[in-house]
Amino acid sequence: MKDEDVGFTWLDRAIVWLGKKLSLVFAVIVLVSFYEIIRRYVFDAPTLWVHETVTFAGATLFVVGGLYALATDRHVRIVLIYDAVSHRAQRWLRVVHHLLGLAFCGMLLFASWSMAKGAVLAPWGDIRLETSGSAWNPPFPALLKVIILVAVVVMMLQFVLHLIRDLRGKGDK
């Protein structure tokens, strides 16, 4: 395993470990989708639960994928500039990236908190989970919004830890 695949901080290493375990869910998604295809087209007996379950699982993995990309330093960056400068300049570009990432996560935190709160709490304050409105009607929309909120908080913590690392100069390669 390459160093960048392990992560830089204790949180990065935990996210990489979890991400590798959760990546197996993609195989389960494929199998469950195949099951639905067989049920629908061979036996003319479609299911109520497969489409929503697969969509929820895929969306959850997509959210965790953002954490994994940041943990393994595989997020989007303009490498034309980044690769052309010294290691010291790269460190300061990362500092700017972390500060901008924190600002972005702050805005996302506000939005995801509003969405999660609305999906979990009724206007009168009782707990009620938002559901999909389908015939099966699972609470996947509420669960996904809470997962997004948690992921934003974790990503903010990642940015803080990466910022501390780079300000101390420990992120130089």
Short mmCIF file of N, CA and C in Angstrom, two decimals:
data_model
loop_
_atom_site.label_atom_id
_atom_site.label_comp_id
_atom_site.label_asym_id
_atom_site.label_seq_id
_atom_site.Cartn_x
_atom_site.Cartn_y
_atom_site.Cartn_z
N MET A 1 0.83 -1.17 0.00
CA MET A 1 0.00 0.00 0.00
C MET A 1 0.88 1.24 0.00
N LYS A 2 0.54 2.21 -0.85
CA LYS A 2 1.30 3.46 -0.90
C LYS A 2 0.95 4.32 0.30
N ASP A 3 1.85 5.23 0.67
CA ASP A 3 1.64 6.10 1.82
C ASP A 3 0.36 6.90 1.72
N GLU A 4 0.06 7.42 0.52
CA GLU A 4 -1.14 8.24 0.39
C GLU A 4 -2.42 7.41 0.54
N ASP A 5 -2.33 6.09 0.42
CA ASP A 5 -3.49 5.23 0.61
C ASP A 5 -3.78 4.96 2.08
N VAL A 6 -2.87 5.33 2.96
CA VAL A 6 -3.03 5.06 4.38
C VAL A 6 -3.69 6.23 5.09
N GLY A 7 -3.42 7.44 4.65
CA GLY A 7 -3.94 8.63 5.30
C GLY A 7 -2.86 9.30 6.12
N PHE A 8 -3.11 10.55 6.49
CA PHE A 8 -2.10 11.37 7.16
C PHE A 8 -2.30 11.44 8.67
N THR A 9 -3.54 11.36 9.12
CA THR A 9 -3.85 11.52 10.54
C THR A 9 -4.58 10.27 11.03
N TRP A 10 -4.81 10.20 12.33
CA TRP A 10 -5.56 9.07 12.88
C TRP A 10 -6.96 9.01 12.27
N LEU A 11 -7.56 10.17 12.01
CA LEU A 11 -8.89 10.20 11.40
C LEU A 11 -8.83 9.73 9.96
N ASP A 12 -7.81 10.16 9.23
CA ASP A 12 -7.64 9.69 7.84
C ASP A 12 -7.49 8.17 7.80
N ARG A 13 -6.69 7.64 8.70
CA ARG A 13 -6.49 6.18 8.71
C ARG A 13 -7.79 5.44 9.02
N ALA A 14 -8.59 6.00 9.92
CA ALA A 14 -9.89 5.38 10.24
C ALA A 14 -10.83 5.44 9.04
N ILE A 15 -10.82 6.57 8.34
CA ILE A 15 -11.68 6.72 7.16
C ILE A 15 -11.23 5.78 6.05
N VAL A 16 -9.93 5.65 5.84
CA VAL A 16 -9.42 4.73 4.82
C VAL A 16 -9.82 3.30 5.17
N TRP A 17 -9.67 2.92 6.44
CA TRP A 17 -10.06 1.57 6.86
C TRP A 17 -11.55 1.34 6.62
N LEU A 18 -12.39 2.30 7.04
CA LEU A 18 -13.83 2.17 6.85
C LEU A 18 -14.19 2.18 5.37
N GLY A 19 -13.54 3.04 4.60
CA GLY A 19 -13.82 3.12 3.17
C GLY A 19 -13.53 1.82 2.45
N LYS A 20 -12.44 1.18 2.82
CA LYS A 20 -12.10 -0.11 2.18
C LYS A 20 -13.14 -1.18 2.53
N LYS A 21 -13.63 -1.15 3.76
CA LYS A 21 -14.66 -2.12 4.15
C LYS A 21 -15.98 -1.81 3.42
N LEU A 22 -16.34 -0.52 3.38
CA LEU A 22 -17.60 -0.14 2.75
C LEU A 22 -17.58 -0.32 1.24
N SER A 23 -16.39 -0.34 0.64
CA SER A 23 -16.33 -0.51 -0.82
C SER A 23 -16.93 -1.85 -1.25
N LEU A 24 -16.97 -2.79 -0.34
CA LEU A 24 -17.59 -4.09 -0.65
C LEU A 24 -19.09 -3.96 -0.84
N VAL A 25 -19.67 -2.89 -0.32
CA VAL A 25 -21.11 -2.67 -0.50
C VAL A 25 -21.44 -2.47 -1.97
N PHE A 26 -20.49 -1.95 -2.76
CA PHE A 26 -20.74 -1.81 -4.20
C PHE A 26 -21.04 -3.17 -4.83
N ALA A 27 -20.32 -4.19 -4.40
CA ALA A 27 -20.59 -5.54 -4.92
C ALA A 27 -21.99 -6.00 -4.51
N VAL A 28 -22.38 -5.69 -3.30
CA VAL A 28 -23.73 -6.05 -2.83
C VAL A 28 -24.78 -5.31 -3.66
N ILE A 29 -24.51 -4.04 -3.97
CA ILE A 29 -25.44 -3.27 -4.80
C ILE A 29 -25.63 -3.94 -6.16
N VAL A 30 -24.54 -4.39 -6.74
CA VAL A 30 -24.62 -5.06 -8.04
C VAL A 30 -25.44 -6.35 -7.91
N LEU A 31 -25.18 -7.13 -6.88
CA LEU A 31 -25.92 -8.38 -6.69
C LEU A 31 -27.40 -8.15 -6.45
N VAL A 32 -27.72 -7.17 -5.63
CA VAL A 32 -29.13 -6.87 -5.35
C VAL A 32 -29.81 -6.34 -6.61
N SER A 33 -29.13 -5.54 -7.39
CA SER A 33 -29.69 -5.05 -8.65
C SER A 33 -29.92 -6.20 -9.62
N PHE A 34 -28.98 -7.13 -9.67
CA PHE A 34 -29.13 -8.31 -10.52
C PHE A 34 -30.34 -9.14 -10.06
N TYR A 35 -30.50 -9.28 -8.76
CA TYR A 35 -31.66 -9.97 -8.19
C TYR A 35 -32.95 -9.32 -8.67
N GLU A 36 -33.00 -8.00 -8.65
CA GLU A 36 -34.20 -7.28 -9.09
C GLU A 36 -34.46 -7.51 -10.57
N ILE A 37 -33.41 -7.53 -11.37
CA ILE A 37 -33.58 -7.75 -12.81
C ILE A 37 -34.16 -9.14 -13.06
N ILE A 38 -33.63 -10.13 -12.38
CA ILE A 38 -34.15 -11.50 -12.54
C ILE A 38 -35.61 -11.57 -12.09
N ARG A 39 -35.90 -11.00 -10.92
CA ARG A 39 -37.29 -11.00 -10.41
C ARG A 39 -38.24 -10.31 -11.38
N ARG A 40 -37.81 -9.17 -11.91
CA ARG A 40 -38.69 -8.37 -12.76
C ARG A 40 -38.89 -8.99 -14.14
N TYR A 41 -37.81 -9.39 -14.79
CA TYR A 41 -37.90 -9.78 -16.19
C TYR A 41 -38.03 -11.28 -16.42
N VAL A 42 -37.61 -12.09 -15.48
CA VAL A 42 -37.74 -13.53 -15.64
C VAL A 42 -39.02 -14.02 -14.98
N PHE A 43 -39.28 -13.56 -13.75
CA PHE A 43 -40.44 -14.04 -13.00
C PHE A 43 -41.62 -13.06 -12.99
N ASP A 44 -41.46 -11.91 -13.62
CA ASP A 44 -42.50 -10.88 -13.65
C ASP A 44 -43.01 -10.56 -12.24
N ALA A 45 -42.06 -10.46 -11.29
CA ALA A 45 -42.41 -10.19 -9.89
C ALA A 45 -41.44 -9.16 -9.32
N PRO A 46 -41.59 -7.90 -9.74
CA PRO A 46 -40.65 -6.88 -9.24
C PRO A 46 -40.80 -6.66 -7.74
N THR A 47 -39.75 -6.14 -7.15
CA THR A 47 -39.76 -5.86 -5.71
C THR A 47 -40.12 -4.40 -5.46
N LEU A 48 -40.50 -4.11 -4.24
CA LEU A 48 -40.75 -2.73 -3.83
C LEU A 48 -39.51 -2.07 -3.27
N TRP A 49 -38.60 -2.86 -2.74
CA TRP A 49 -37.53 -2.33 -1.91
C TRP A 49 -36.19 -2.13 -2.61
N VAL A 50 -35.94 -2.80 -3.71
CA VAL A 50 -34.59 -2.81 -4.28
C VAL A 50 -34.14 -1.43 -4.76
N HIS A 51 -34.95 -0.76 -5.55
CA HIS A 51 -34.51 0.51 -6.13
C HIS A 51 -34.14 1.52 -5.04
N GLU A 52 -35.00 1.68 -4.05
CA GLU A 52 -34.71 2.66 -2.99
C GLU A 52 -33.53 2.24 -2.13
N THR A 53 -33.40 0.97 -1.87
CA THR A 53 -32.28 0.49 -1.06
C THR A 53 -30.95 0.71 -1.77
N VAL A 54 -30.91 0.36 -3.05
CA VAL A 54 -29.69 0.52 -3.83
C VAL A 54 -29.35 2.01 -3.98
N THR A 55 -30.34 2.84 -4.18
CA THR A 55 -30.11 4.28 -4.30
C THR A 55 -29.56 4.85 -2.99
N PHE A 56 -30.15 4.45 -1.87
CA PHE A 56 -29.68 4.91 -0.57
C PHE A 56 -28.25 4.45 -0.30
N ALA A 57 -27.98 3.18 -0.57
CA ALA A 57 -26.63 2.64 -0.33
C ALA A 57 -25.60 3.35 -1.22
N GLY A 58 -25.93 3.55 -2.48
CA GLY A 58 -25.01 4.23 -3.39
C GLY A 58 -24.77 5.67 -2.98
N ALA A 59 -25.82 6.37 -2.57
CA ALA A 59 -25.67 7.75 -2.14
C ALA A 59 -24.81 7.84 -0.88
N THR A 60 -25.01 6.92 0.03
CA THR A 60 -24.21 6.89 1.26
C THR A 60 -22.73 6.66 0.93
N LEU A 61 -22.46 5.73 0.02
CA LEU A 61 -21.08 5.47 -0.37
C LEU A 61 -20.47 6.68 -1.08
N PHE A 62 -21.27 7.39 -1.85
CA PHE A 62 -20.79 8.60 -2.52
C PHE A 62 -20.37 9.65 -1.49
N VAL A 63 -21.16 9.81 -0.43
CA VAL A 63 -20.83 10.77 0.63
C VAL A 63 -19.55 10.36 1.34
N VAL A 64 -19.42 9.09 1.69
CA VAL A 64 -18.22 8.60 2.35
C VAL A 64 -17.02 8.70 1.41
N GLY A 65 -17.26 8.59 0.12
CA GLY A 65 -16.18 8.72 -0.87
C GLY A 65 -15.50 10.08 -0.81
N GLY A 66 -16.25 11.12 -0.48
CA GLY A 66 -15.64 12.44 -0.33
C GLY A 66 -14.67 12.48 0.82
N LEU A 67 -15.04 11.85 1.92
CA LEU A 67 -14.14 11.76 3.07
C LEU A 67 -12.89 10.96 2.71
N TYR A 68 -13.09 9.87 1.99
CA TYR A 68 -11.97 9.01 1.58
C TYR A 68 -11.02 9.77 0.66
N ALA A 69 -11.57 10.54 -0.29
CA ALA A 69 -10.73 11.30 -1.22
C ALA A 69 -9.87 12.31 -0.47
N LEU A 70 -10.44 12.98 0.52
CA LEU A 70 -9.65 13.94 1.30
C LEU A 70 -8.62 13.21 2.18
N ALA A 71 -8.99 12.08 2.73
CA ALA A 71 -8.08 11.33 3.60
C ALA A 71 -6.86 10.81 2.83
N THR A 72 -7.05 10.46 1.57
CA THR A 72 -5.95 9.90 0.78
C THR A 72 -5.33 10.93 -0.16
N ASP A 73 -5.72 12.19 -0.01
CA ASP A 73 -5.18 13.28 -0.81
C ASP A 73 -5.43 13.06 -2.29
N ARG A 74 -6.62 12.59 -2.62
CA ARG A 74 -6.98 12.34 -4.01
C ARG A 74 -8.09 13.27 -4.48
N HIS A 75 -8.27 14.37 -3.77
CA HIS A 75 -9.30 15.33 -4.15
C HIS A 75 -8.83 16.13 -5.35
N VAL A 76 -9.72 16.94 -5.89
CA VAL A 76 -9.41 17.73 -7.09
C VAL A 76 -8.48 18.88 -6.73
N ARG A 77 -7.42 19.02 -7.52
CA ARG A 77 -6.53 20.17 -7.38
C ARG A 77 -5.96 20.48 -8.77
N ILE A 78 -5.51 21.68 -8.93
CA ILE A 78 -4.93 22.09 -10.21
C ILE A 78 -3.46 21.69 -10.19
N VAL A 79 -3.16 20.51 -10.69
CA VAL A 79 -1.81 19.97 -10.59
C VAL A 79 -0.82 20.71 -11.48
N LEU A 80 -1.30 21.40 -12.49
CA LEU A 80 -0.41 22.16 -13.35
C LEU A 80 0.37 23.19 -12.53
N ILE A 81 -0.31 23.81 -11.59
CA ILE A 81 0.34 24.79 -10.71
C ILE A 81 1.01 24.08 -9.54
N TYR A 82 0.29 23.18 -8.90
CA TYR A 82 0.77 22.51 -7.68
C TYR A 82 2.08 21.77 -7.93
N ASP A 83 2.15 21.03 -9.01
CA ASP A 83 3.35 20.24 -9.29
C ASP A 83 4.54 21.09 -9.75
N ALA A 84 4.27 22.32 -10.18
CA ALA A 84 5.34 23.17 -10.71
C ALA A 84 6.05 23.99 -9.63
N VAL A 85 5.54 23.96 -8.40
CA VAL A 85 6.14 24.79 -7.35
C VAL A 85 6.91 23.92 -6.36
N SER A 86 7.69 24.57 -5.49
CA SER A 86 8.50 23.85 -4.50
C SER A 86 7.60 23.19 -3.45
N HIS A 87 8.20 22.30 -2.66
CA HIS A 87 7.44 21.63 -1.59
C HIS A 87 6.92 22.64 -0.57
N ARG A 88 7.70 23.65 -0.29
CA ARG A 88 7.26 24.68 0.65
C ARG A 88 6.04 25.42 0.10
N ALA A 89 6.08 25.78 -1.18
CA ALA A 89 4.94 26.46 -1.80
C ALA A 89 3.72 25.53 -1.85
N GLN A 90 3.98 24.23 -2.09
CA GLN A 90 2.87 23.26 -2.08
C GLN A 90 2.20 23.22 -0.71
N ARG A 91 3.01 23.28 0.33
CA ARG A 91 2.46 23.27 1.69
C ARG A 91 1.55 24.48 1.90
N TRP A 92 1.97 25.65 1.43
CA TRP A 92 1.15 26.86 1.61
C TRP A 92 -0.08 26.82 0.71
N LEU A 93 0.03 26.20 -0.44
CA LEU A 93 -1.17 26.00 -1.27
C LEU A 93 -2.16 25.08 -0.55
N ARG A 94 -1.63 24.05 0.13
CA ARG A 94 -2.50 23.17 0.91
C ARG A 94 -3.16 23.93 2.06
N VAL A 95 -2.41 24.82 2.71
CA VAL A 95 -2.99 25.63 3.80
C VAL A 95 -4.16 26.44 3.27
N VAL A 96 -3.97 27.08 2.13
CA VAL A 96 -5.07 27.86 1.52
C VAL A 96 -6.23 26.93 1.19
N HIS A 97 -5.92 25.76 0.65
CA HIS A 97 -6.96 24.78 0.34
C HIS A 97 -7.74 24.39 1.59
N HIS A 98 -7.04 24.15 2.68
CA HIS A 98 -7.71 23.75 3.92
C HIS A 98 -8.59 24.87 4.45
N LEU A 99 -8.11 26.10 4.37
CA LEU A 99 -8.91 27.23 4.84
C LEU A 99 -10.16 27.41 3.98
N LEU A 100 -10.01 27.30 2.67
CA LEU A 100 -11.17 27.38 1.78
C LEU A 100 -12.11 26.20 2.01
N GLY A 101 -11.53 25.03 2.24
CA GLY A 101 -12.35 23.85 2.53
C GLY A 101 -13.13 24.01 3.81
N LEU A 102 -12.50 24.59 4.83
CA LEU A 102 -13.21 24.86 6.09
C LEU A 102 -14.35 25.85 5.89
N ALA A 103 -14.11 26.88 5.09
CA ALA A 103 -15.17 27.85 4.80
C ALA A 103 -16.33 27.18 4.07
N PHE A 104 -16.00 26.37 3.09
CA PHE A 104 -17.02 25.64 2.33
C PHE A 104 -17.79 24.69 3.25
N CYS A 105 -17.07 23.97 4.10
CA CYS A 105 -17.73 23.04 5.03
C CYS A 105 -18.62 23.80 6.03
N GLY A 106 -18.20 25.00 6.41
CA GLY A 106 -19.04 25.81 7.29
C GLY A 106 -20.38 26.11 6.65
N MET A 107 -20.36 26.45 5.37
CA MET A 107 -21.62 26.69 4.66
C MET A 107 -22.42 25.40 4.50
N LEU A 108 -21.71 24.32 4.18
CA LEU A 108 -22.38 23.02 4.08
C LEU A 108 -22.97 22.59 5.41
N LEU A 109 -22.27 22.91 6.50
CA LEU A 109 -22.77 22.55 7.83
C LEU A 109 -24.12 23.22 8.10
N PHE A 110 -24.21 24.48 7.77
CA PHE A 110 -25.46 25.20 7.95
C PHE A 110 -26.58 24.55 7.13
N ALA A 111 -26.30 24.29 5.85
CA ALA A 111 -27.30 23.71 4.96
C ALA A 111 -27.67 22.29 5.39
N SER A 112 -26.67 21.48 5.72
CA SER A 112 -26.96 20.09 6.08
C SER A 112 -27.67 20.00 7.43
N TRP A 113 -27.35 20.91 8.35
CA TRP A 113 -28.07 20.95 9.63
C TRP A 113 -29.54 21.28 9.39
N SER A 114 -29.79 22.26 8.55
CA SER A 114 -31.18 22.64 8.25
C SER A 114 -31.93 21.48 7.60
N MET A 115 -31.28 20.81 6.64
CA MET A 115 -31.93 19.68 5.97
C MET A 115 -32.18 18.53 6.93
N ALA A 116 -31.17 18.18 7.73
CA ALA A 116 -31.31 17.05 8.66
C ALA A 116 -32.36 17.35 9.73
N LYS A 117 -32.34 18.55 10.24
CA LYS A 117 -33.33 18.93 11.25
C LYS A 117 -34.75 18.82 10.70
N GLY A 118 -34.95 19.32 9.48
CA GLY A 118 -36.26 19.23 8.85
C GLY A 118 -36.67 17.80 8.52
N ALA A 119 -35.68 16.94 8.29
CA ALA A 119 -35.98 15.55 7.92
C ALA A 119 -36.22 14.66 9.14
N VAL A 120 -35.77 15.12 10.31
CA VAL A 120 -35.88 14.29 11.52
C VAL A 120 -36.93 14.83 12.49
N LEU A 121 -37.13 16.12 12.50
CA LEU A 121 -38.07 16.72 13.45
C LEU A 121 -39.29 17.30 12.74
N ALA A 122 -40.46 17.04 13.31
CA ALA A 122 -41.68 17.66 12.81
C ALA A 122 -41.67 19.14 13.22
N PRO A 123 -42.44 19.99 12.55
CA PRO A 123 -42.45 21.41 12.91
C PRO A 123 -42.81 21.67 14.37
N TRP A 124 -43.57 20.79 14.99
CA TRP A 124 -43.96 20.96 16.39
C TRP A 124 -42.96 20.35 17.36
N GLY A 125 -41.85 19.80 16.84
CA GLY A 125 -40.76 19.34 17.68
C GLY A 125 -40.67 17.85 17.91
N ASP A 126 -41.69 17.10 17.55
CA ASP A 126 -41.64 15.65 17.72
C ASP A 126 -40.69 15.03 16.70
N ILE A 127 -40.12 13.89 17.09
CA ILE A 127 -39.25 13.17 16.17
C ILE A 127 -40.12 12.41 15.19
N ARG A 128 -39.90 12.66 13.92
CA ARG A 128 -40.54 11.90 12.85
C ARG A 128 -39.60 11.94 11.66
N LEU A 129 -39.32 10.77 11.14
CA LEU A 129 -38.35 10.68 10.04
C LEU A 129 -39.06 10.89 8.70
N GLU A 130 -38.46 11.74 7.89
CA GLU A 130 -38.96 11.94 6.53
C GLU A 130 -38.84 10.63 5.77
N THR A 131 -39.85 10.29 5.02
CA THR A 131 -39.85 9.05 4.24
C THR A 131 -39.86 9.38 2.76
N SER A 132 -39.75 8.35 1.94
CA SER A 132 -39.62 8.55 0.50
C SER A 132 -40.95 8.85 -0.18
N GLY A 133 -42.04 8.45 0.41
CA GLY A 133 -43.35 8.67 -0.21
C GLY A 133 -43.73 7.60 -1.21
N SER A 134 -42.94 6.56 -1.34
CA SER A 134 -43.24 5.47 -2.27
C SER A 134 -44.18 4.47 -1.61
N ALA A 135 -44.48 3.41 -2.32
CA ALA A 135 -45.33 2.35 -1.75
C ALA A 135 -44.65 1.70 -0.55
N TRP A 136 -43.33 1.55 -0.60
CA TRP A 136 -42.60 0.96 0.52
C TRP A 136 -42.38 1.99 1.62
N ASN A 137 -42.05 3.22 1.24
CA ASN A 137 -41.96 4.37 2.13
C ASN A 137 -40.92 4.25 3.26
N PRO A 138 -39.67 3.91 2.95
CA PRO A 138 -38.65 3.84 4.00
C PRO A 138 -38.18 5.23 4.42
N PRO A 139 -37.54 5.34 5.57
CA PRO A 139 -37.04 6.65 6.03
C PRO A 139 -35.66 6.99 5.46
N PHE A 140 -35.34 6.51 4.29
CA PHE A 140 -34.02 6.72 3.71
C PHE A 140 -33.68 8.20 3.50
N PRO A 141 -34.63 9.06 3.08
CA PRO A 141 -34.25 10.48 2.92
C PRO A 141 -33.75 11.10 4.23
N ALA A 142 -34.43 10.80 5.33
CA ALA A 142 -33.99 11.34 6.63
C ALA A 142 -32.63 10.78 7.02
N LEU A 143 -32.44 9.49 6.84
CA LEU A 143 -31.17 8.86 7.21
C LEU A 143 -30.02 9.43 6.38
N LEU A 144 -30.26 9.61 5.08
CA LEU A 144 -29.21 10.14 4.22
C LEU A 144 -28.85 11.58 4.61
N LYS A 145 -29.83 12.37 4.96
CA LYS A 145 -29.55 13.75 5.37
C LYS A 145 -28.76 13.80 6.67
N VAL A 146 -29.01 12.88 7.57
CA VAL A 146 -28.22 12.80 8.81
C VAL A 146 -26.80 12.34 8.48
N ILE A 147 -26.67 11.39 7.57
CA ILE A 147 -25.34 10.92 7.16
C ILE A 147 -24.55 12.06 6.52
N ILE A 148 -25.20 12.87 5.71
CA ILE A 148 -24.52 14.01 5.09
C ILE A 148 -24.06 14.98 6.17
N LEU A 149 -24.89 15.25 7.16
CA LEU A 149 -24.51 16.14 8.26
C LEU A 149 -23.29 15.61 9.00
N VAL A 150 -23.31 14.34 9.33
CA VAL A 150 -22.18 13.72 10.04
C VAL A 150 -20.93 13.79 9.16
N ALA A 151 -21.07 13.52 7.87
CA ALA A 151 -19.91 13.56 6.97
C ALA A 151 -19.33 14.97 6.88
N VAL A 152 -20.16 15.98 6.88
CA VAL A 152 -19.66 17.36 6.84
C VAL A 152 -18.88 17.68 8.11
N VAL A 153 -19.39 17.24 9.26
CA VAL A 153 -18.67 17.46 10.52
C VAL A 153 -17.32 16.75 10.50
N VAL A 154 -17.32 15.50 10.03
CA VAL A 154 -16.06 14.74 9.95
C VAL A 154 -15.10 15.41 8.97
N MET A 155 -15.61 15.90 7.85
CA MET A 155 -14.74 16.56 6.88
C MET A 155 -14.16 17.85 7.46
N MET A 156 -14.94 18.58 8.23
CA MET A 156 -14.40 19.78 8.89
C MET A 156 -13.25 19.40 9.82
N LEU A 157 -13.43 18.32 10.57
CA LEU A 157 -12.37 17.85 11.46
C LEU A 157 -11.14 17.44 10.65
N GLN A 158 -11.36 16.78 9.51
CA GLN A 158 -10.24 16.42 8.64
C GLN A 158 -9.47 17.66 8.20
N PHE A 159 -10.21 18.68 7.76
CA PHE A 159 -9.56 19.92 7.31
C PHE A 159 -8.76 20.56 8.44
N VAL A 160 -9.32 20.56 9.64
CA VAL A 160 -8.60 21.15 10.79
C VAL A 160 -7.31 20.37 11.05
N LEU A 161 -7.40 19.04 11.07
CA LEU A 161 -6.21 18.23 11.31
C LEU A 161 -5.16 18.41 10.21
N HIS A 162 -5.62 18.49 8.96
CA HIS A 162 -4.68 18.70 7.85
C HIS A 162 -4.07 20.10 7.94
N LEU A 163 -4.86 21.08 8.32
CA LEU A 163 -4.35 22.44 8.46
C LEU A 163 -3.27 22.50 9.54
N ILE A 164 -3.53 21.88 10.67
CA ILE A 164 -2.54 21.84 11.76
C ILE A 164 -1.26 21.16 11.27
N ARG A 165 -1.42 20.04 10.58
CA ARG A 165 -0.26 19.31 10.06
C ARG A 165 0.57 20.19 9.14
N ASP A 166 -0.09 20.88 8.22
CA ASP A 166 0.65 21.68 7.25
C ASP A 166 1.22 22.96 7.85
N LEU A 167 0.55 23.54 8.83
CA LEU A 167 1.12 24.70 9.50
C LEU A 167 2.36 24.35 10.30
N ARG A 168 2.40 23.12 10.80
CA ARG A 168 3.58 22.65 11.52
C ARG A 168 4.69 22.19 10.58
N GLY A 169 4.35 22.10 9.29
CA GLY A 169 5.35 21.69 8.30
C GLY A 169 5.56 20.20 8.22
N LYS A 170 4.61 19.41 8.76
CA LYS A 170 4.78 17.95 8.76
C LYS A 170 4.23 17.30 7.50
N GLY A 171 3.57 18.08 6.64
CA GLY A 171 2.99 17.51 5.44
C GLY A 171 3.91 17.52 4.24
N ASP A 172 5.14 18.04 4.42
CA ASP A 172 6.10 18.08 3.30
C ASP A 172 6.52 16.66 2.93
N LYS A 173 6.61 16.44 1.64
CA LYS A 173 6.93 15.09 1.16
C LYS A 173 8.39 14.94 0.85
#
